[in-house]
């Protein structure tokens, strides 16, 4: 059996390894599009902050990891897919036959059509190459404008502050991390930024970036408000979109991403998709979504590989979740943090100490949460949501004090305690 | 056979000697806040429940780690955090559905139970044998679930909907 | 090491929280907790001060072993001039609060002055601030616990608070931590209330270190073995708690009953530790849910009980259906034998209320007993009680008075005065079973002679925990003495007093000494703390502490005349049991005690004694 895995991010790497372990006799080829060892985007902020070197971002630390594992790792790109012929056309390798193909090509930055936003010297922050360029330009005291305060923007924000730059963040949405945090939580994150000398302009549109007068001259970022920000470095982090271009004419059905069923199969036999590029089952909605997050990538990769190797495995769905560290303020987001129709919610906030916990229920089941300033046992929020555990009497106790979430978990999910009790 | 921590909440008195032993063993300080095992107090029921990583087969933390900083110790079966590789991204802390991987702001790393390399300090410190280290293949998610439903007084709760 | 060398000084008048270094020299002389905090108090507070005046101070102090892995190493004490007694007060508590304070990096908190408006102190590691307690004032200890946890979003915050009793001026209000552990005696909660300080909430994540960790772990492990192997600490206390004593003390004829009219209680069996294990006829469940440990404790004598949901006290009141702190021996005695009530569920309910509103069950029960005697004599009438018929043995009266006292309402305000003030008010001071205003605990000194001297000379008013000669006289620990003989008791009392003062200053629980001698404790202290700590040094430290406390009381106006017992114990012989016909022989013991102490005939430490002890 010839397995071809396209994409060397977490989904691709885990899939290749799972294939190797599940089908020892198969041939596994892993194709990475960037001229780097397989690395993790999640580690880039830590590289930018100077805490780790480039090798610290690698998904697998041993240089000969793939060759020792019997995985044929190549730097190449998928140009076109001829599924009927069982062939993938690679830029360097040419027509490459496969019996099973995994599309794990990830996503790329989506830069809005704003004049001047793609000129030289303006960087996205997505790849290791981007990170190198930013690291070179983000010198202490440099004026930096970060366009976009979504998850990606926020995870590099701290690194930029640590580099000693003078940072302004521009976000068109009314709040930071609008897709993972509600107004209260996002407000606390914004305040943490401001307390650390970061200017955060939400509800703010960029009109354009003027052509630079010359190298070494500052960028002039024009805002809709009329204000002009001068910047030595402009970084865009305005979202990502799945890498699908090469699938044109392949017959593989796409929506936002590559549509996959619960076995991570695409509409074309023997072709699978995983990770950021896949639009698969969404645990919370029951529909299909693209979840560009690390845990989903690794779960997709593993389950797709099992199915490819003939071990029938269904995926219960991806739970959207994120964890963020904003200048020491840890926040998290799970599932339907924005609530469901006819649901109930509870929230506790302490603005002075920047702590917040918000839970969303459907009936007596937890379906979503936002937390700020919580670092202990955060995972049980996932456990309770994804286990769909019925809370019984603990729902009332959580409505009274949501910080008892760990007790609720133990009582309802993992221990021999009666969930009932006295009240 | 790999050994595992066997926890019997009914025997727990809530003395926290396990947390002290854990923090002393791993951090050289008496500090429950740095303990990998935690005792939860259900005061309405008068019950104390020690709780830590079950070294589950699914290993959500390990799979979710973007830099392979969590590895299996094949001698003990423990999933261990390699401090030298952990960047502190906290993805494992949300990926672990048991809530047993925790981020330490003081160090910028995560901590979890590593079975003390095969000689867990918590089990040695427990005065009532509520925590023992036994030859038994009975931890893990399914086992916990089965355990919960078997002893659950209220069928409506503790069972997946 | 052992100590953090850091004290938090809270000026409630000014609203400031200021860290200052611990006086390390004093720590070498007075060890910690009881001894060290008392040293601070005697240096900083005029002994003649009104306990409820802003000039009094209240200190929350840990010991050097608090927050270590030593068994029972979680104790803290509240030190002040007692509201109930006007004497030096030091009330000791377990639970988790003390260890948490130490984990946060503080050895002690000194609170001075008085807040203009109710406040609570919130400590997160090195950060301490006074916050408005508007939403907490008027609330019970249990409500405060819930509100603070919710407000600060951390279930692991440990809280020490007063309930309504402390606000309402109940003279024996206590400070309750972790819902049902209490620094209960002498009115330390009354003092806290007078300062408008509702609660102290602590979260500590800094940890505790010791001088020689490897040696300390060895010493602690060896000492834990001793506790596990001892019949009292390894079996009796975990199973029955201190309630193991109820039947024992009743049998020896030393269970004070109905305000000490009797020395045996016919209902003892119904309210004993054994009874707490018995399935109830009503619901088939025992009163006792489980035993529970305080921080670090490998004994686990704490009782967790649940009241029968059908019992009259809690019918249709589910807020009292949860498990909570159950009856310890002293509480069971005071709420039960002292009042003649043998309804275990009613006693448990009254005990819950003591924890919920923060008042001492010993002083409360004993005061109810005194009031019942006054009612029996016709001195207190229905006119005063608002129609409540204070007859001995009435569970309804007991539980109603517990409700009223906790809220400072009705006749509860009278009960809240304590037996001394109550009996004086009604013209019968002799009926207050107390010394220096503090009610006796659960041992009749006619049947256990040493306890008479213990009570009469206790620096904080009548108390069993200043020299628990019951150990020797009844349990034979460390060696058996005759409870009915007064000979040799002076020396026994002094030895117990000195050793106890040292234990109370260490961060450990006194109950370890059923199994441990100072020889088990010294190696743990020596490995944990700066300085060299031997048994002899601990005994000398204990004696120094005792004499320091004595001097404070003498300066406060107490004299040798106060080293006495109520007339009843000295003149009315025990009616039944082994002690039948006996009175307490205090006059035989006291002169010898003064002599052994190195005090003159007026009970004043001689110059020689003071200089020997470096006072």
Tab-separated table of C-alpha atoms in Angstrom, chain C residues 90-437:
chain	number	residue	atom	x	y	z
C	90	UNK	CA	-4.604	31.909	72.497
C	91	UNK	CA	-7.030	29.772	70.542
C	92	UNK	CA	-5.645	27.090	68.294
C	93	UNK	CA	-7.197	25.727	65.120
C	94	UNK	CA	-6.511	23.211	62.391
C	95	UNK	CA	-8.161	22.841	59.029
C	96	UNK	CA	-6.245	24.265	56.094
C	97	UNK	CA	-6.122	27.996	56.779
C	98	UNK	CA	-2.907	28.050	58.797
C	99	UNK	CA	-0.950	26.080	56.242
C	100	UNK	CA	-2.309	28.271	53.461
C	101	UNK	CA	-1.134	31.394	55.270
C	102	UNK	CA	2.298	29.864	55.541
C	103	UNK	CA	2.192	28.795	51.883
C	104	UNK	CA	1.516	32.414	51.016
C	105	UNK	CA	4.800	33.369	52.630
C	106	UNK	CA	3.666	34.770	55.976
C	107	UNK	CA	4.516	33.628	59.498
C	108	UNK	CA	1.869	35.732	61.154
C	109	UNK	CA	-0.590	38.559	60.759
C	110	UNK	CA	-0.844	41.280	63.383
C	111	UNK	CA	-4.119	43.185	63.178
C	112	UNK	CA	-4.352	46.437	65.071
C	113	UNK	CA	-6.776	49.313	65.425
C	114	UNK	CA	-10.340	49.223	64.203
C	115	UNK	CA	-11.731	49.630	60.717
C	116	UNK	CA	-14.252	52.421	60.291
C	117	UNK	CA	-16.422	50.077	58.239
C	118	UNK	CA	-16.450	46.273	57.982
C	119	UNK	CA	-13.560	44.913	55.962
C	120	UNK	CA	-11.941	41.630	55.109
C	121	UNK	CA	-8.318	40.911	54.501
C	122	UNK	CA	-7.447	39.204	51.243
C	123	UNK	CA	-3.998	37.713	50.839
C	124	UNK	CA	-2.657	36.238	47.639
C	125	UNK	CA	0.914	35.232	48.280
C	126	UNK	CA	2.873	38.435	48.865
C	127	UNK	CA	-0.049	40.703	48.078
C	128	UNK	CA	-2.371	41.685	50.916
C	129	UNK	CA	-5.234	44.148	50.841
C	130	UNK	CA	-8.198	45.179	52.922
C	131	UNK	CA	-11.436	45.017	50.989
C	132	UNK	CA	-14.880	46.305	51.934
C	133	UNK	CA	-16.997	43.666	53.652
C	134	UNK	CA	-20.328	45.348	53.077
C	135	UNK	CA	-21.684	42.237	51.407
C	136	UNK	CA	-20.328	39.987	54.136
C	137	UNK	CA	-21.370	41.743	57.331
C	138	UNK	CA	-24.450	40.143	58.810
C	139	UNK	CA	-23.629	36.889	57.084
C	140	UNK	CA	-22.730	33.547	58.601
C	141	UNK	CA	-19.326	31.915	58.354
C	142	UNK	CA	-20.730	29.548	55.757
C	143	UNK	CA	-22.178	32.329	53.628
C	144	UNK	CA	-18.948	34.281	53.847
C	145	UNK	CA	-17.063	31.224	52.658
C	146	UNK	CA	-19.278	30.900	49.602
C	147	UNK	CA	-19.252	34.573	48.743
C	148	UNK	CA	-15.492	34.981	48.988
C	149	UNK	CA	-14.826	31.890	46.900
C	150	UNK	CA	-17.203	33.148	44.276
C	151	UNK	CA	-15.921	36.705	44.365
C	152	UNK	CA	-12.310	35.729	43.893
C	153	UNK	CA	-12.996	32.696	41.711
C	154	UNK	CA	-10.702	30.307	43.439
C	155	UNK	CA	-12.012	27.252	45.296
C	156	UNK	CA	-8.670	26.874	47.036
C	157	UNK	CA	-8.810	30.144	48.923
C	158	UNK	CA	-8.853	29.307	52.632
C	159	UNK	CA	-10.960	31.481	54.847
C	160	UNK	CA	-11.023	32.285	58.522
C	161	UNK	CA	-14.026	34.337	59.546
C	162	UNK	CA	-16.409	35.381	62.234
C	163	UNK	CA	-20.112	34.712	61.980
C	164	UNK	CA	-22.898	36.845	63.294
C	165	UNK	CA	-21.955	35.942	66.862
C	166	UNK	CA	-18.696	37.825	66.478
C	167	UNK	CA	-20.544	40.834	65.114
C	168	UNK	CA	-23.215	40.775	67.789
C	169	UNK	CA	-20.774	40.759	70.669
C	170	UNK	CA	-21.373	37.232	71.900
C	171	UNK	CA	-18.587	37.172	74.459
C	172	UNK	CA	-17.332	33.729	73.430
C	173	UNK	CA	-17.479	34.209	69.695
C	174	UNK	CA	-14.841	32.202	67.882
C	175	UNK	CA	-12.943	32.443	64.644
C	176	UNK	CA	-13.965	29.664	62.269
C	177	UNK	CA	-11.881	28.519	59.340
C	178	UNK	CA	-12.614	26.008	56.566
C	179	UNK	CA	-16.318	25.956	57.527
C	180	UNK	CA	-15.956	24.000	60.724
C	181	UNK	CA	-12.540	24.265	62.287
C	182	UNK	CA	-12.386	26.855	65.010
C	183	UNK	CA	-10.136	28.943	67.154
C	184	UNK	CA	-13.055	28.719	69.467
C	185	UNK	CA	-12.325	29.848	72.962
C	186	UNK	CA	-11.968	32.984	75.047
C	187	UNK	CA	-13.859	35.277	72.690
C	188	UNK	CA	-11.150	35.765	70.088
C	189	UNK	CA	-13.933	36.153	67.521
C	190	UNK	CA	-15.504	38.859	69.634
C	191	UNK	CA	-12.267	40.798	69.462
C	192	UNK	CA	-12.111	40.282	65.700
C	193	UNK	CA	-15.665	41.546	65.401
C	194	UNK	CA	-14.887	44.599	67.527
C	195	UNK	CA	-12.281	45.511	64.942
C	196	UNK	CA	-14.810	45.293	62.103
C	197	UNK	CA	-12.662	42.571	60.581
C	198	UNK	CA	-15.046	40.000	59.120
C	199	UNK	CA	-12.667	37.540	57.552
C	200	UNK	CA	-9.194	36.717	56.382
C	201	UNK	CA	-8.996	34.944	53.040
C	202	UNK	CA	-5.713	33.476	51.901
C	203	UNK	CA	-4.360	31.808	48.802
C	204	UNK	CA	-0.769	30.698	49.038
C	205	UNK	CA	1.302	29.213	46.249
C	206	UNK	CA	4.803	30.148	47.352
C	207	UNK	CA	5.435	27.049	49.440
C	208	UNK	CA	7.415	26.269	52.555
C	209	UNK	CA	11.004	25.151	52.904
C	210	UNK	CA	12.859	23.611	55.821
C	211	UNK	CA	16.488	23.816	56.945
C	212	UNK	CA	17.562	20.259	56.245
C	213	UNK	CA	14.931	18.644	54.011
C	214	UNK	CA	16.358	15.134	53.960
C	215	UNK	CA	16.774	14.959	57.723
C	216	UNK	CA	13.377	16.555	58.200
C	217	UNK	CA	11.630	14.011	55.977
C	218	UNK	CA	13.275	11.211	57.951
C	219	UNK	CA	12.265	12.678	61.290
C	220	UNK	CA	8.721	13.346	60.088
C	221	UNK	CA	8.385	9.821	58.711
C	222	UNK	CA	9.630	8.261	61.948
C	223	UNK	CA	7.183	10.370	63.953
C	224	UNK	CA	4.320	9.369	61.656
C	225	UNK	CA	5.140	5.746	62.339
C	226	UNK	CA	4.765	6.413	66.044
C	227	UNK	CA	1.315	7.928	65.517
C	228	UNK	CA	0.189	5.057	63.303
C	229	UNK	CA	1.339	2.438	65.789
C	230	UNK	CA	-0.270	4.017	68.840
C	231	UNK	CA	-3.677	2.744	69.963
C	232	UNK	CA	-5.077	6.223	70.630
C	233	UNK	CA	-3.757	8.104	67.594
C	234	UNK	CA	-3.727	5.100	65.276
C	235	UNK	CA	-7.118	3.625	66.150
C	236	UNK	CA	-9.233	5.328	68.822
C	237	UNK	CA	-9.128	8.884	67.478
C	238	UNK	CA	-9.640	8.038	63.791
C	239	UNK	CA	-12.606	5.851	64.643
C	240	UNK	CA	-14.352	7.794	67.405
C	241	UNK	CA	-12.606	11.131	67.432
C	242	UNK	CA	-12.248	12.774	70.814
C	243	UNK	CA	-15.741	11.408	71.429
C	244	UNK	CA	-13.952	8.184	72.352
C	245	UNK	CA	-13.916	9.789	75.807
C	246	UNK	CA	-17.636	10.253	76.470
C	247	UNK	CA	-18.303	6.852	77.983
C	248	UNK	CA	-14.867	6.636	79.562
C	249	UNK	CA	-15.159	9.928	81.435
C	250	UNK	CA	-18.736	9.157	82.445
C	251	UNK	CA	-17.642	5.858	83.910
C	252	UNK	CA	-14.910	7.438	86.009
C	253	UNK	CA	-17.476	9.851	87.381
C	254	UNK	CA	-15.945	12.995	85.928
C	255	UNK	CA	-18.576	13.963	83.354
C	256	UNK	CA	-19.964	17.273	84.630
C	257	UNK	CA	-23.719	17.143	84.290
C	258	UNK	CA	-26.423	19.794	84.569
C	259	UNK	CA	-24.081	22.641	85.447
C	260	UNK	CA	-21.894	20.340	87.531
C	261	UNK	CA	-24.697	19.323	89.838
C	262	UNK	CA	-23.850	15.738	88.910
C	263	UNK	CA	-20.711	14.005	87.740
C	264	UNK	CA	-22.337	11.306	85.660
C	265	UNK	CA	-24.856	11.688	82.862
C	266	UNK	CA	-27.463	8.994	82.378
C	267	UNK	CA	-27.723	9.969	78.708
C	268	UNK	CA	-23.981	9.747	77.972
C	269	UNK	CA	-24.383	6.583	75.928
C	270	UNK	CA	-26.778	8.334	73.562
C	271	UNK	CA	-24.364	11.125	72.755
C	272	UNK	CA	-21.107	9.153	72.701
C	273	UNK	CA	-18.687	8.401	69.905
C	274	UNK	CA	-20.110	4.921	69.737
C	275	UNK	CA	-23.622	6.337	69.320
C	276	UNK	CA	-22.443	8.398	66.357
C	277	UNK	CA	-21.636	5.127	64.573
C	278	UNK	CA	-25.032	3.561	65.266
C	279	UNK	CA	-27.584	3.501	62.442
C	280	UNK	CA	-30.485	5.798	63.343
C	281	UNK	CA	-33.905	4.179	63.632
C	282	UNK	CA	-35.394	6.922	61.462
C	283	UNK	CA	-33.267	6.629	58.345
C	284	UNK	CA	-30.974	3.711	59.026
C	285	UNK	CA	-27.888	5.886	58.614
C	286	UNK	CA	-25.376	6.751	61.299
C	287	UNK	CA	-24.902	10.336	62.410
C	288	UNK	CA	-21.234	10.064	61.465
C	289	UNK	CA	-20.431	10.243	57.760
C	290	UNK	CA	-16.679	9.953	57.972
C	291	UNK	CA	-13.614	11.034	59.817
C	292	UNK	CA	-11.560	13.835	58.330
C	293	UNK	CA	-8.081	15.175	58.719
C	294	UNK	CA	-6.813	18.690	59.069
C	295	UNK	CA	-3.880	19.733	56.904
C	296	UNK	CA	-1.035	17.262	57.134
C	297	UNK	CA	-2.662	15.186	59.858
C	298	UNK	CA	-2.162	11.432	59.772
C	299	UNK	CA	-4.482	10.889	62.744
C	300	UNK	CA	-7.717	12.277	61.245
C	301	UNK	CA	-9.843	12.593	64.369
C	302	UNK	CA	-12.240	15.150	62.841
C	303	UNK	CA	-15.903	14.207	62.716
C	304	UNK	CA	-18.093	14.797	59.686
C	305	UNK	CA	-21.766	14.289	60.441
C	306	UNK	CA	-25.087	14.589	58.741
C	307	UNK	CA	-28.269	15.416	60.617
C	308	UNK	CA	-31.265	13.182	60.161
C	309	UNK	CA	-33.383	15.016	57.599
C	310	UNK	CA	-36.523	14.142	59.558
C	311	UNK	CA	-35.237	15.543	62.827
C	312	UNK	CA	-37.335	18.454	64.057
C	313	UNK	CA	-34.402	20.839	63.822
C	314	UNK	CA	-33.953	20.513	60.075
C	315	UNK	CA	-37.258	19.379	58.647
C	316	UNK	CA	-37.788	21.259	55.384
C	317	UNK	CA	-34.468	23.037	55.854
C	318	UNK	CA	-32.204	21.422	53.274
C	319	UNK	CA	-29.481	23.962	53.987
C	320	UNK	CA	-28.726	21.835	57.047
C	321	UNK	CA	-28.827	18.484	55.266
C	322	UNK	CA	-25.274	18.596	54.023
C	323	UNK	CA	-22.457	16.909	55.851
C	324	UNK	CA	-20.518	19.223	58.122
C	325	UNK	CA	-18.366	19.296	61.216
C	326	UNK	CA	-19.763	16.851	63.755
C	327	UNK	CA	-19.491	16.591	67.497
C	328	UNK	CA	-16.156	16.545	69.222
C	329	UNK	CA	-16.123	15.393	72.804
C	330	UNK	CA	-16.027	18.830	74.402
C	331	UNK	CA	-18.924	20.080	72.277
C	332	UNK	CA	-20.980	16.944	72.841
C	333	UNK	CA	-20.438	17.297	76.539
C	334	UNK	CA	-21.249	21.017	76.757
C	335	UNK	CA	-24.269	20.879	74.489
C	336	UNK	CA	-25.385	17.579	76.024
C	337	UNK	CA	-24.348	16.611	79.532
C	338	UNK	CA	-24.000	20.186	80.779
C	339	UNK	CA	-27.609	20.844	79.776
C	340	UNK	CA	-28.908	17.331	80.361
C	341	UNK	CA	-29.855	16.915	76.690
C	342	UNK	CA	-29.262	13.476	75.198
C	343	UNK	CA	-30.636	13.996	71.688
C	344	UNK	CA	-27.626	13.389	69.436
C	345	UNK	CA	-29.229	15.023	66.392
C	346	UNK	CA	-30.169	18.138	68.373
C	347	UNK	CA	-26.608	18.359	69.648
C	348	UNK	CA	-25.274	17.986	66.126
C	349	UNK	CA	-27.576	20.743	64.938
C	350	UNK	CA	-26.498	23.046	67.761
C	351	UNK	CA	-22.899	22.253	66.897
C	352	UNK	CA	-23.539	23.134	63.236
C	353	UNK	CA	-24.941	26.467	64.401
C	354	UNK	CA	-21.868	27.115	66.542
C	355	UNK	CA	-19.746	26.675	63.413
C	356	UNK	CA	-22.125	28.535	61.155
C	357	UNK	CA	-22.349	31.642	63.321
C	358	UNK	CA	-18.994	31.286	65.039
C	359	UNK	CA	-19.367	30.736	68.771
C	360	UNK	CA	-17.772	28.387	71.224
C	361	UNK	CA	-19.940	25.341	71.938
C	362	UNK	CA	-18.198	24.775	75.280
C	363	UNK	CA	-18.965	28.202	76.710
C	364	UNK	CA	-22.374	28.241	75.039
C	365	UNK	CA	-23.481	24.854	76.372
C	366	UNK	CA	-22.089	25.555	79.816
C	367	UNK	CA	-23.846	28.917	79.913
C	368	UNK	CA	-27.124	27.294	78.896
C	369	UNK	CA	-26.540	24.803	81.736
C	370	UNK	CA	-26.060	27.670	84.194
C	371	UNK	CA	-29.178	29.420	82.894
C	372	UNK	CA	-31.137	26.202	83.276
C	373	UNK	CA	-30.051	25.949	86.888
C	374	UNK	CA	-31.072	29.587	87.496
C	375	UNK	CA	-34.415	28.815	85.867
C	376	UNK	CA	-34.766	25.704	87.966
C	377	UNK	CA	-34.201	27.872	91.038
C	378	UNK	CA	-36.794	30.350	89.829
C	379	UNK	CA	-34.219	33.141	89.446
C	380	UNK	CA	-34.688	33.319	85.721
C	381	UNK	CA	-38.326	33.200	84.767
C	382	UNK	CA	-40.408	33.017	81.614
C	383	UNK	CA	-40.577	36.799	81.718
C	384	UNK	CA	-36.864	37.016	80.966
C	385	UNK	CA	-36.743	34.141	78.538
C	386	UNK	CA	-39.690	35.273	76.484
C	387	UNK	CA	-41.615	32.183	77.441
C	388	UNK	CA	-38.848	29.726	76.762
C	389	UNK	CA	-38.939	27.113	79.528
C	390	UNK	CA	-35.291	26.488	80.355
C	391	UNK	CA	-35.640	23.034	81.817
C	392	UNK	CA	-32.680	20.711	81.995
C	393	UNK	CA	-32.858	18.098	79.275
C	394	UNK	CA	-34.878	20.119	76.776
C	395	UNK	CA	-33.422	19.683	73.298
C	396	UNK	CA	-35.821	22.293	71.910
C	397	UNK	CA	-34.568	24.883	74.388
C	398	UNK	CA	-30.981	24.072	73.542
C	399	UNK	CA	-31.440	24.382	69.793
C	400	UNK	CA	-33.631	27.471	70.068
C	401	UNK	CA	-31.046	29.162	72.258
C	402	UNK	CA	-28.323	28.190	69.787
C	403	UNK	CA	-30.304	29.893	67.017
C	404	UNK	CA	-30.975	32.996	69.114
C	405	UNK	CA	-27.432	33.275	70.447
C	406	UNK	CA	-25.881	32.951	67.001
C	407	UNK	CA	-28.005	35.837	65.778
C	408	UNK	CA	-27.776	37.895	68.956
C	409	UNK	CA	-31.530	37.880	69.433
C	410	UNK	CA	-33.924	37.533	72.354
C	411	UNK	CA	-32.733	35.594	75.361
C	412	UNK	CA	-29.788	34.555	73.192
C	413	UNK	CA	-28.277	37.928	74.026
C	414	UNK	CA	-28.186	36.903	77.703
C	415	UNK	CA	-26.730	33.517	76.890
C	416	UNK	CA	-24.167	35.342	74.768
C	417	UNK	CA	-22.819	37.042	77.881
C	418	UNK	CA	-21.251	33.823	79.084
C	419	UNK	CA	-21.999	32.152	82.378
C	420	UNK	CA	-19.950	34.501	84.577
C	421	UNK	CA	-21.659	37.691	83.445
C	422	UNK	CA	-25.047	35.951	83.286
C	423	UNK	CA	-24.821	34.518	86.801
C	424	UNK	CA	-23.518	37.796	88.196
C	425	UNK	CA	-26.381	39.621	86.537
C	426	UNK	CA	-28.874	37.321	88.214
C	427	UNK	CA	-27.115	37.530	91.563
C	428	UNK	CA	-25.557	34.055	91.693
C	429	UNK	CA	-21.930	34.370	90.601
C	430	UNK	CA	-21.174	31.091	92.371
C	431	UNK	CA	-23.192	29.179	89.775
C	432	UNK	CA	-20.909	30.074	86.922
C	433	UNK	CA	-18.781	27.000	86.341
C	434	UNK	CA	-15.789	28.951	85.151
C	435	UNK	CA	-12.358	30.270	85.996
C	436	UNK	CA	-11.503	33.823	85.045
C	437	UNK	CA	-14.749	34.006	83.165
